[in-house]
Coordinates of C-alpha atoms and ligand atoms in Angstrom, one line a residue:
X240 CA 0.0 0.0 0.0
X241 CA 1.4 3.7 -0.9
X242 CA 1.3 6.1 1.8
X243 CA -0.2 9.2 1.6
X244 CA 0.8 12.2 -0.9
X245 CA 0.1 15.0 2.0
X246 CA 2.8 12.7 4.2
X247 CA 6.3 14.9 4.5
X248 CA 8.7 12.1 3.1
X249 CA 12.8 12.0 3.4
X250 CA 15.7 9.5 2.9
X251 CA 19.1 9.2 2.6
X252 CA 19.7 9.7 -1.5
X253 CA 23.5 8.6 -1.9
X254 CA 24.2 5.4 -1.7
X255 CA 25.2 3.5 1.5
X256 CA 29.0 3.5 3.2
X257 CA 31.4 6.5 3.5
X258 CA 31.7 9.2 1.0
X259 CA 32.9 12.6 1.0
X260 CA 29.7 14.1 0.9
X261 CA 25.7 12.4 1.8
X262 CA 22.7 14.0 0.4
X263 CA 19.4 13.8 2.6
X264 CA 16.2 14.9 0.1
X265 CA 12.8 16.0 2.2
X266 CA 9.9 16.6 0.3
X267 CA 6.1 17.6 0.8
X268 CA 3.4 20.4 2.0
X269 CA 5.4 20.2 5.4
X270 CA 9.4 20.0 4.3
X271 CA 10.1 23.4 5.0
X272 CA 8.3 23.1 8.6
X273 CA 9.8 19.2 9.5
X274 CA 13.3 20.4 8.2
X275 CA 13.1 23.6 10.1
X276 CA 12.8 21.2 13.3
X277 CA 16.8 20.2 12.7
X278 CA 18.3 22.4 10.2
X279 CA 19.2 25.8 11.6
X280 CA 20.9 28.3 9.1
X281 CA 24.2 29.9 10.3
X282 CA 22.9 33.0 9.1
X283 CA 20.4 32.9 11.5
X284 CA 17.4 33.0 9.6
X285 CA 14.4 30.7 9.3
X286 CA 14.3 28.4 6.6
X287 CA 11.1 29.8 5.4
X288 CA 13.0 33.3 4.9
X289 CA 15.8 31.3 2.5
X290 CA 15.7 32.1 -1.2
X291 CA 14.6 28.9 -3.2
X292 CA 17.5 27.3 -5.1
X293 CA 20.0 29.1 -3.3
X294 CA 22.9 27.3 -1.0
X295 CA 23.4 28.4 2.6
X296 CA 25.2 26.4 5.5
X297 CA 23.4 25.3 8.1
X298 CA 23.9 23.3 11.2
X299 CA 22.0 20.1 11.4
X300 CA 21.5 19.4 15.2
X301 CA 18.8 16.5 16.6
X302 CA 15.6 18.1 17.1
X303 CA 14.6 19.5 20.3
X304 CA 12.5 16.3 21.4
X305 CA 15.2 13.8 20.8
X306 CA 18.3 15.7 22.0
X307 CA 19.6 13.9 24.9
X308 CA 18.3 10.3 23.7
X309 CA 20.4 9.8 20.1
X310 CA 21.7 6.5 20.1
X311 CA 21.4 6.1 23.7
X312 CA 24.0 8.3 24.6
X313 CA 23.6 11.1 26.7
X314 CA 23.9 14.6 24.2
X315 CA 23.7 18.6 25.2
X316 CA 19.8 19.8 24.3
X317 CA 21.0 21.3 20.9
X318 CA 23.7 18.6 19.8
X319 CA 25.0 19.7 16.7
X320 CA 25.1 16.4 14.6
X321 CA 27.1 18.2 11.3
X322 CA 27.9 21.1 9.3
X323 CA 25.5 21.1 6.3
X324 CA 25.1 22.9 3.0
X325 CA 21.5 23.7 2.9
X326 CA 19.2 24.2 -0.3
X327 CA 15.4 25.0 -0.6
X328 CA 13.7 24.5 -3.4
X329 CA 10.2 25.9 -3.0
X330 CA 7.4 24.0 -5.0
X331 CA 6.2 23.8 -7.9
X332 CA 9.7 24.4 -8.8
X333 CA 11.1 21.4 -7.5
X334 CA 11.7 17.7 -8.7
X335 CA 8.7 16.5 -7.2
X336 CA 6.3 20.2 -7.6
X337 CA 6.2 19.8 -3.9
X338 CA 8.4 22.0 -1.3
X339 CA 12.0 20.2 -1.4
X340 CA 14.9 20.3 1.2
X341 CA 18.4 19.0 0.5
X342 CA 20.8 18.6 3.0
X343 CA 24.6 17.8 1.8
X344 CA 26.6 17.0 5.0
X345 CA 29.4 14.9 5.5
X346 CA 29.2 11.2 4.0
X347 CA 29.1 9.2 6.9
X348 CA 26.6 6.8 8.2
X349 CA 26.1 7.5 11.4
X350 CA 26.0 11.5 10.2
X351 CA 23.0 10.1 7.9
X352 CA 21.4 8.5 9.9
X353 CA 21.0 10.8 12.7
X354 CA 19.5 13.6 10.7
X355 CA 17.6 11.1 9.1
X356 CA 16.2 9.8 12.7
X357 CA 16.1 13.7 13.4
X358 CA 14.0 14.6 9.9
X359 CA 11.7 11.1 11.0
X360 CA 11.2 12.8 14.7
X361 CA 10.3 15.9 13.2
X362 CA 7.2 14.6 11.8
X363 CA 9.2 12.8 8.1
X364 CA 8.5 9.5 7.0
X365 CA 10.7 7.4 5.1
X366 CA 10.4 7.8 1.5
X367 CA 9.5 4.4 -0.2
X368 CA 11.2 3.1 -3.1
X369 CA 10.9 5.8 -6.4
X370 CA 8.7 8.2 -4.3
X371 CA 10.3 11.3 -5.4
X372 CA 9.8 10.5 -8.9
X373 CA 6.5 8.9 -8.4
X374 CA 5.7 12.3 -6.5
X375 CA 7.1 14.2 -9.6
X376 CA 4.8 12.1 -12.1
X377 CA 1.6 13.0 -10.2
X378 CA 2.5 16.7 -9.8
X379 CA 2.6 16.2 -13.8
X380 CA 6.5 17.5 -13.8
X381 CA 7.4 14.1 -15.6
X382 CA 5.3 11.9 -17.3
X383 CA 5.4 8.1 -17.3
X384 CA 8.2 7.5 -19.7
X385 CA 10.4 10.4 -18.6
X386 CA 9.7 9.0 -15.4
X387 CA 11.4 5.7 -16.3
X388 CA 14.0 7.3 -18.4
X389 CA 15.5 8.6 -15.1
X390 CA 15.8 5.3 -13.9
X391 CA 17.6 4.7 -16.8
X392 CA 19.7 7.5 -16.9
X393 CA 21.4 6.1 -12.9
X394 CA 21.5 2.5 -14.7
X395 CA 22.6 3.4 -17.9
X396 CA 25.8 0.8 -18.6
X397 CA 27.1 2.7 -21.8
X398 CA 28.0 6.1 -23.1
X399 CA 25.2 5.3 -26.2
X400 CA 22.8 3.9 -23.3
X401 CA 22.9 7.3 -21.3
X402 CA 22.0 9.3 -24.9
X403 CA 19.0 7.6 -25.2
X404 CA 18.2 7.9 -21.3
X405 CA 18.7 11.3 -21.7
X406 CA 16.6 11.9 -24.7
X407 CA 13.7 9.8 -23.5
X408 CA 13.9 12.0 -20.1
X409 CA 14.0 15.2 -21.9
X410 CA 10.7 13.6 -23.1
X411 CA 11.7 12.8 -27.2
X412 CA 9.9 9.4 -27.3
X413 CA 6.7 11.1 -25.0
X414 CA 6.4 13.6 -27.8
X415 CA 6.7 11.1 -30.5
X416 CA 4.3 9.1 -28.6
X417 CA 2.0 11.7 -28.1
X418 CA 1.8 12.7 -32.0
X419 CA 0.9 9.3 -32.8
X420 CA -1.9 9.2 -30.3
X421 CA -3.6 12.5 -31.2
X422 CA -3.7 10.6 -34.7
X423 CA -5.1 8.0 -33.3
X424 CA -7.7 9.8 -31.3
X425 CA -8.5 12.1 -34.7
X426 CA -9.0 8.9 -36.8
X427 CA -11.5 7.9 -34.2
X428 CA -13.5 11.3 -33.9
X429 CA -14.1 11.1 -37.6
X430 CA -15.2 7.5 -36.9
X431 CA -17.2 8.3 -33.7
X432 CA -18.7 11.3 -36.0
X433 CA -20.3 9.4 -38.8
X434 CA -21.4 6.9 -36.2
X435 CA -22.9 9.5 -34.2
X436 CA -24.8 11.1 -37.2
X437 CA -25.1 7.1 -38.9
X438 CA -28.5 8.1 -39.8
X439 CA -28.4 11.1 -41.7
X440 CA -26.4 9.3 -44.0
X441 CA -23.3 12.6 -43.7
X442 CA -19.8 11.2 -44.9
X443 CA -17.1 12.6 -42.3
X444 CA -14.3 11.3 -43.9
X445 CA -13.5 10.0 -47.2
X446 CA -12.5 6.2 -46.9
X447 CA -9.3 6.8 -48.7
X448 CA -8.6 9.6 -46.4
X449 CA -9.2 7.3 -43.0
X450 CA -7.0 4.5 -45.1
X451 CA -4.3 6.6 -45.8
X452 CA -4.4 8.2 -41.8
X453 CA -4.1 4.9 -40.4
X454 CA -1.6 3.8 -42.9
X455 CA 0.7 6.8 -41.8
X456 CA -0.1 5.9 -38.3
X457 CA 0.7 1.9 -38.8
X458 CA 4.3 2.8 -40.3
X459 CA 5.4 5.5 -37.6
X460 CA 4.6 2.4 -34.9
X461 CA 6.1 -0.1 -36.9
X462 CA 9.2 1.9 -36.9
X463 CA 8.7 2.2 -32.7
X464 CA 8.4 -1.7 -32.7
X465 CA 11.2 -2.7 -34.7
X466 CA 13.3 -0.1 -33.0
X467 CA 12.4 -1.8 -30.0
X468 CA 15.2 -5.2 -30.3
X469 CA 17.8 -3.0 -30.4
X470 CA 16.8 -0.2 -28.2
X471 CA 16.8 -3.4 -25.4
X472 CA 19.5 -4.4 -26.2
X473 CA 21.0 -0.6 -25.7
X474 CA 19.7 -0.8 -22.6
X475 CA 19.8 -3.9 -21.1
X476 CA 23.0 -5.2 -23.0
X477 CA 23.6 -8.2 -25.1
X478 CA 25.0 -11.9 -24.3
X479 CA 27.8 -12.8 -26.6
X480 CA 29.5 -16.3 -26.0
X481 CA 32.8 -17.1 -26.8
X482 CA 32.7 -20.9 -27.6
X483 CA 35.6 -23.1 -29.0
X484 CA 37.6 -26.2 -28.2
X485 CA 40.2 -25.8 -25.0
X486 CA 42.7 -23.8 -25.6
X487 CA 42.1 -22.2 -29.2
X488 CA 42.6 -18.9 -27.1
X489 CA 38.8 -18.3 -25.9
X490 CA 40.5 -16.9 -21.9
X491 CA 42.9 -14.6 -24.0
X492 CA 40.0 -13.0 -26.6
X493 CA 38.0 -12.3 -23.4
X494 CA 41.0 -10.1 -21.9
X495 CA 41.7 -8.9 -25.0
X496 CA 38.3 -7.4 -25.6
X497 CA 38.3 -6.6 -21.6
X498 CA 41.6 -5.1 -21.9
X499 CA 42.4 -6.4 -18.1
X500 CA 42.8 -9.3 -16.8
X501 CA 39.9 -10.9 -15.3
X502 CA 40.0 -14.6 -16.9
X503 CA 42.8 -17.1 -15.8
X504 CA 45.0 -17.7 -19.5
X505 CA 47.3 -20.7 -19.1
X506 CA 48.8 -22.8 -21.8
X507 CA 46.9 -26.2 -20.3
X508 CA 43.7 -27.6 -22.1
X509 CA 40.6 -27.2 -19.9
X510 CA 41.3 -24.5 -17.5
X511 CA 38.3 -22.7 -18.1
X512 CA 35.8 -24.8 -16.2
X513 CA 33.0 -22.6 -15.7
X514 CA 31.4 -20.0 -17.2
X515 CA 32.7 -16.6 -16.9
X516 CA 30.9 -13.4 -17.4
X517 CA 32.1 -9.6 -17.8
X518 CA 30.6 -6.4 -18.8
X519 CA 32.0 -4.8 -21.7
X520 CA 31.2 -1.5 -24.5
X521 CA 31.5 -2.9 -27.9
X522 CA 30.9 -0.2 -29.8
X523 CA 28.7 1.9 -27.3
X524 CA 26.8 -1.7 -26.7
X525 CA 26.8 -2.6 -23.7
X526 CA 27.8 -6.5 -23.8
X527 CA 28.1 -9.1 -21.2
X528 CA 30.6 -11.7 -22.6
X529 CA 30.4 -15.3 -21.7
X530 CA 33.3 -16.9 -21.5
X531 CA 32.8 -20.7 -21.8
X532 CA 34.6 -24.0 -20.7
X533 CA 35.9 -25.1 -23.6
X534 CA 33.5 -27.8 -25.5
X535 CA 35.1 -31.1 -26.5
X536 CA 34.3 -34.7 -25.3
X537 CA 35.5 -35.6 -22.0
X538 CA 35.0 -38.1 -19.5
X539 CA 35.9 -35.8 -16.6
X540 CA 32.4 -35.3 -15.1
X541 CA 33.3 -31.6 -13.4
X542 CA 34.3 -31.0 -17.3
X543 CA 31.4 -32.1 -18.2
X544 CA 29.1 -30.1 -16.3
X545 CA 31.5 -26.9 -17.7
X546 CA 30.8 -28.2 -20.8
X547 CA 27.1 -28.0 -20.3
X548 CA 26.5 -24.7 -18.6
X549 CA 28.7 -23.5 -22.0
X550 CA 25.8 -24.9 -23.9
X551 CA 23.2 -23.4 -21.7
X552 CA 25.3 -20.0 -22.4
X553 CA 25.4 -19.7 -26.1
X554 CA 21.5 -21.3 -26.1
X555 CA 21.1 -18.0 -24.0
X556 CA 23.1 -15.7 -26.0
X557 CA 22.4 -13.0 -28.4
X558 CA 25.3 -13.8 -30.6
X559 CA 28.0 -16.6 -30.0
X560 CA 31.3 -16.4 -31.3
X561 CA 33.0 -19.4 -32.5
X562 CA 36.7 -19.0 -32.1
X563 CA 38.6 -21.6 -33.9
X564 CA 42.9 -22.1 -33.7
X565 CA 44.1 -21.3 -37.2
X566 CA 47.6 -21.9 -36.0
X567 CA 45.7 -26.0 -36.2
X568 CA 44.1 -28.3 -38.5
X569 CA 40.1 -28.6 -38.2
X570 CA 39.3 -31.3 -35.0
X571 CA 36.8 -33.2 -34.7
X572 CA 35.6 -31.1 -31.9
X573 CA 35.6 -28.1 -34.1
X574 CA 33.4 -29.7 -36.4
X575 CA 31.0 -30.9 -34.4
X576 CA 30.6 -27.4 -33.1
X577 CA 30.6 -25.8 -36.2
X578 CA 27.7 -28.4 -37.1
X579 CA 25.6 -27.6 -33.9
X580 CA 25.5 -24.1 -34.3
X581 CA 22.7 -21.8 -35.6
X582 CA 24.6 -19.8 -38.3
X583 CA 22.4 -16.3 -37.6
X584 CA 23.7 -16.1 -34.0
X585 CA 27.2 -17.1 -34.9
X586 CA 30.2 -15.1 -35.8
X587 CA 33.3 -17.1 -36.9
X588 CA 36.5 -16.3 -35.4
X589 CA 40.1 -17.5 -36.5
X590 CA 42.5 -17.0 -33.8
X591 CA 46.4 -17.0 -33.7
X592 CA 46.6 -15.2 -36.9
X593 CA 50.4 -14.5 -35.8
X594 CA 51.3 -17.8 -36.2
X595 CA 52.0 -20.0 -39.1
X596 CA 48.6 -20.8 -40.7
X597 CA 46.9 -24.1 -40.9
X598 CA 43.9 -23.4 -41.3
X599 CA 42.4 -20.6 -43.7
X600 CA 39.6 -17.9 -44.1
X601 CA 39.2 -18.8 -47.4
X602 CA 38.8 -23.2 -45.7
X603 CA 36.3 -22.1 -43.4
X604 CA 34.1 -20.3 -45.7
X605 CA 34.0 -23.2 -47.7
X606 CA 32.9 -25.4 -44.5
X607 CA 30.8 -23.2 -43.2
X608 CA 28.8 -21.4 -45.8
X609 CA 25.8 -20.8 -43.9
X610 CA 28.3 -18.9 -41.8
X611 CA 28.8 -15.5 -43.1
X612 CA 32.0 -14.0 -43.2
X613 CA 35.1 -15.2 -41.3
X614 CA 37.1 -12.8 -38.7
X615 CA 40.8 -13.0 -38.5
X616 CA 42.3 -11.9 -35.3
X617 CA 44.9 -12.7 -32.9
X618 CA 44.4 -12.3 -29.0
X619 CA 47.6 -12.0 -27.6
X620 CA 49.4 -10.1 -30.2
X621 CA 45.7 -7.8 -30.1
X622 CA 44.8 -7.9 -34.0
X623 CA 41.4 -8.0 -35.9
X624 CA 39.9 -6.7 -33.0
X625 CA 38.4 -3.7 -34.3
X626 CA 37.1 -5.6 -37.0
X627 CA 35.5 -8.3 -34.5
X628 CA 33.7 -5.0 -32.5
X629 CA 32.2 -4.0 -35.8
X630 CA 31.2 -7.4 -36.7
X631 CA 29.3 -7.7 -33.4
X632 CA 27.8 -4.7 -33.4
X633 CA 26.4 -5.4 -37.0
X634 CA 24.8 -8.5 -36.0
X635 CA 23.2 -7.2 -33.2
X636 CA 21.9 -3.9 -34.7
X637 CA 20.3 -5.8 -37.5
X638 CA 18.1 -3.0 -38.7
X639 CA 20.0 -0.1 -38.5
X640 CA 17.5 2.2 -37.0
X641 CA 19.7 2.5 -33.8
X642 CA 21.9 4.9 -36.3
X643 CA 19.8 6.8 -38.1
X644 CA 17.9 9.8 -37.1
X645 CA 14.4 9.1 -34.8
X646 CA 13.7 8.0 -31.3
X647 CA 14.4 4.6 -29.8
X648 CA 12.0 2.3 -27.9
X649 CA 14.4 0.6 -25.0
X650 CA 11.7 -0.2 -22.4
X651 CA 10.1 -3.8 -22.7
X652 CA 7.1 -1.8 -20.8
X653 CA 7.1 0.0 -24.2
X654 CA 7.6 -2.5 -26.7
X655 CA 4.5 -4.0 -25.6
X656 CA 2.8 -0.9 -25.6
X657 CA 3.7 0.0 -28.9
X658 CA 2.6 -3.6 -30.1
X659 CA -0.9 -3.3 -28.7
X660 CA -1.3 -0.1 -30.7
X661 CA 0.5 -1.8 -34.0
X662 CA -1.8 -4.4 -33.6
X663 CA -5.2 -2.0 -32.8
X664 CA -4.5 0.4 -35.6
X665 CA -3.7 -2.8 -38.3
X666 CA -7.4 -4.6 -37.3
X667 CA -8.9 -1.0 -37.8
X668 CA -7.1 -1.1 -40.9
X669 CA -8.4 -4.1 -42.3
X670 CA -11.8 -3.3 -41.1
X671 CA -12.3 -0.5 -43.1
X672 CA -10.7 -2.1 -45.8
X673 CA -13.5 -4.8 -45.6
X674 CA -16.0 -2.3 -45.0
X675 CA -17.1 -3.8 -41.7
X676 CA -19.3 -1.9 -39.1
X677 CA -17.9 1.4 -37.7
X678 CA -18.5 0.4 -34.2
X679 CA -15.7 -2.5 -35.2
X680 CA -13.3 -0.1 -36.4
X681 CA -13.8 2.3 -33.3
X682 CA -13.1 -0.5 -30.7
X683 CA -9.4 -1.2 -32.3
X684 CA -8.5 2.5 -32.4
X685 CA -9.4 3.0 -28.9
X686 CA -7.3 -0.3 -27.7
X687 CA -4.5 1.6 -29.6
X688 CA -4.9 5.1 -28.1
X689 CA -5.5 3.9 -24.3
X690 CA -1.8 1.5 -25.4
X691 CA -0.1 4.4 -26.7
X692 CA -1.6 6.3 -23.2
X693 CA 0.1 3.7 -20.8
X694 CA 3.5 5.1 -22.2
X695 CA 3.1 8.5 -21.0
X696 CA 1.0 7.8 -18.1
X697 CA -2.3 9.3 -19.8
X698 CA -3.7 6.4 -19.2
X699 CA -2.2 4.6 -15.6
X700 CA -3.4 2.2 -13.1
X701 CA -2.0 1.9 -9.8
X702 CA -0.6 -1.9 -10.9
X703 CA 1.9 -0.1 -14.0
X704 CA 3.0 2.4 -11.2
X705 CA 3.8 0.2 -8.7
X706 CA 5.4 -1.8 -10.9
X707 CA 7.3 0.9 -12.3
X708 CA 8.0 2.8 -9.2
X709 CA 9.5 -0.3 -7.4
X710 CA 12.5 -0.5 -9.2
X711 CA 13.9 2.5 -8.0
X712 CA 16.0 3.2 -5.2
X713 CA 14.9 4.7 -2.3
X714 CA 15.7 8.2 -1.9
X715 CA 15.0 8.7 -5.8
Ligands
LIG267 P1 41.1 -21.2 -24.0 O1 41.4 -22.6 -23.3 O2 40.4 -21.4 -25.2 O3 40.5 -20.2 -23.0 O4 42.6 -20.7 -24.4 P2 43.5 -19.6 -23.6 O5 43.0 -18.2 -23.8 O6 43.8 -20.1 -22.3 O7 44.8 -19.8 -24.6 C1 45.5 -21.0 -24.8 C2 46.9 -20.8 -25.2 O8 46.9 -20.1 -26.5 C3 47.6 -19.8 -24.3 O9 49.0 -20.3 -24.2 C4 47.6 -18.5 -25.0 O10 48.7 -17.6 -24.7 C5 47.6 -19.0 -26.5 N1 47.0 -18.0 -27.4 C6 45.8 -17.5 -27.3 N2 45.6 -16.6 -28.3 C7 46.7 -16.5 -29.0 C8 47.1 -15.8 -30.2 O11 46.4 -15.0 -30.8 N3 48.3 -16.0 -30.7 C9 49.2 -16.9 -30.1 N4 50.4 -17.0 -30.6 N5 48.9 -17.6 -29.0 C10 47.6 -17.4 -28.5

């Protein structure tokens, strides 16, 4: 259950353990009178008489009822608990349209906590998870989708991911959102018209007209859809696997493409005997690569069960990359996973390219023709690498759209969204093609306007915003 909007809310909104500085956030009809309870301007004046958006220091002391009983120790009436930088930001002017306080004291926990367990005597509550935000999406200073962009913008894992963040915040997909609606809701008032005045037989709009409207309509939300696979995988990042035989040099194209460390590289077959995973930017994707145990046949049972996760890995992945020792003839191991693999998610790779070859581009091709092309590259001496990145990101930005000009859809909540309305506006298509009953026609354009309404919040229910608002962090 949410608690009440008229409730004076605070928490803590850096995250926990020391740090030079900690950030408290109050916010409602009360903030200025609760904060005023433990923040006491060095200046003298009341908090009330600060100029919004303006920083003054401040000491933060317990509040008068509590002094004497923090943490069971015995304090003077006034104890000061820190030195504070103090901001007001009056409302509607604030993130959440509501009166804010921000305290920045010293980053320390116990410095936190007290004036959090001062703001709490003082007549705060805690903030629940999001309820700034949510608080800012009901004061109508965000809508839904900018709402959610700011959770992306904190969990943004690439350069690229934190563009789109941004632009969906500064409310680009809203807007874009928004225009197809209000064509939406206009194709449906000339439908709800000639409904409306059915019987005196008046023509509203010219069937080719309504065709061509929705047909407009249809495109700009196919675009949104098929936007939609990459935009996730902008934002949530992609699986690639790196699958091969032991020791064709799977350990060292991880650290290559990590440029650190993190995998163990030794010269012995069947090192690798889990599955090892690591966040990387290809290309402004963000990626998590899977290193794999190396797949041949083995008897070893804790092999084995390497061996299988591996599988699991690549049956999970986005793209898997099969990297194959061209310093070697073909194995039988190579072949069989060469064999077993689905060629659209694979990417052949031909390591050891420093070394005398045994085993060519132009040998693989011929094997593998399902395969695509063939990337030459060498792990430890660093080479083809580039050219690897680029493959990747081709085969995961299929369509293109991520480069061209237009906004992305990232969020699954979204995607699904933008389906429903695909789906709404493509029926109403078809019935009007057919000629079938305007009533018909009416019921698929409003499925599609209320969809397109969930993304912005037009159109909410208390379930989306819980959802939603749940994901965040407290103090945001
Ligand atoms: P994995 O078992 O597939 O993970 O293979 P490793 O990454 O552990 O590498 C096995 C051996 O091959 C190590 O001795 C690496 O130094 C060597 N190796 C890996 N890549 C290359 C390469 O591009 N060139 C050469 N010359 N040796 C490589």
């Amino acid at each position: 259950m949410h608690g009440a909007l008229d409730d004076t809310i605070c928490a803590i909104a850096t995250p926990p353990g020391e740090g030079g500085i900690g950030v408290i956030r109050v916010s409602g009809l009360h903030a200025l009178d609760v904060a005023a309870q433990v923040i006491l301007p060095r200046s003298g004046k009341l908090l009330h008489e600060l100029v919004s958006h303006k920083m003054t220091v401040a000491d933060v002391c317990a509040p008068a009822i509590t002094a004497g009983t923090v943490r069971g120790e015995q304090l003077p009436a006034r104890f000061v608990i820190d030195e504070a930088l103090v901001v007001v930001m009056k409302g509607p002017h604030s993130y959440t349209g509501e009166d804010v306080v921000e305290v920045q004291c010293h980053g320390g926990p116990v410095v936190l906590d007290q004036l959090c367990r001062g703001l709490l005597a003082a007549g705060a509550r805690l903030a629940e998870p999001g309820e700034f935000t949510r608080r800012a999406f009901l004061s109508g200073r965000l809508d839904l989708a900018q709402a959610e962009a700011v959770l992306e913008t904190i969990r943004a894992k690439t350069a690229r991911s934190l563009t789109i963040a941004q632009s969906q915040r500064r409310g680009e997909l809203s807007r874009e959102v928004e225009l197809i609606r209000s064509d939406v809701v206009t194709a449906l008032a000339h439908i709800e018209a000639a409904l409306d005045f059915g019987d005196e037989d008046i023509t509203f709009v010219e069937k080719s007209e309504l065709v061509g409207l929705l047909e407009a309509i249809g495109l700009k939300l196919q675009r949104l859809v098929e936007s939609g696979n990459e935009g996730r995988i902008l934002r949530e990042g992609a699986v690639v696997a790196i699958l091969g035989r032991p020791n064709v040099g799977k350990s060292s194209l991880l650290n290559a493409l990590l440029q650190s460390d993190r995998a163990i590289v030794t010269p012995i077959p069947g090192t690798t005997r889990d599955v090892l995973e690591e966040l990387v930017s290809i290309e402004g994707i963000p990626v998590r690569l899977v290193d794999t145990a190396g797949i041949r046949h083995t008897d070893d049972p804790v092999e084995a069960e390497g061996i299988r996760r591996s599988r699991l890995a690549w049956q999970d992945a986005d793209v898997a990359l099969i990297l194959l020792d061209g310093s070697e003839a073909l194995s039988d191991d190579d072949r069989s996973l060469l064999s077993s693999c689905e060629a659209a998610h694979v990417i052949l790779v031909l390591n050891k390219c420093d070394l005398p070859r045994q085993l060519s581009r132009a040998q693989l091709e011929a094997l593998s023709p399902g395969h695509g092309g063939v990337v030459d590259i060498s792990a430890t001496m660093r080479l083809g690498l580039d050219e690897l990145r680029g493959t990747i990101r081709t085969r995961l930005m299929t369509s293109g759209l991520e480069s061209r000009e237009g906004v992305l859809v990232t969020n699954l909540r979204h995607i699904d969204a933008c389906s429903r309305a695909l789906l709404g506006v493509r029926q109403a298509q078809q019935s009007v093609a057919d000629d079938r009953a305007g009533e018909l026609i009416a019921v698929d354009l409003r499925i599609a306007a209320d969809a397109l309404g969930e993304i912005t919040g037009v159109i909410t229910t208390d379930d989306i915003l819980e959802r939603i608002f749940s994901e965040f962090c407290i103090g945001k």
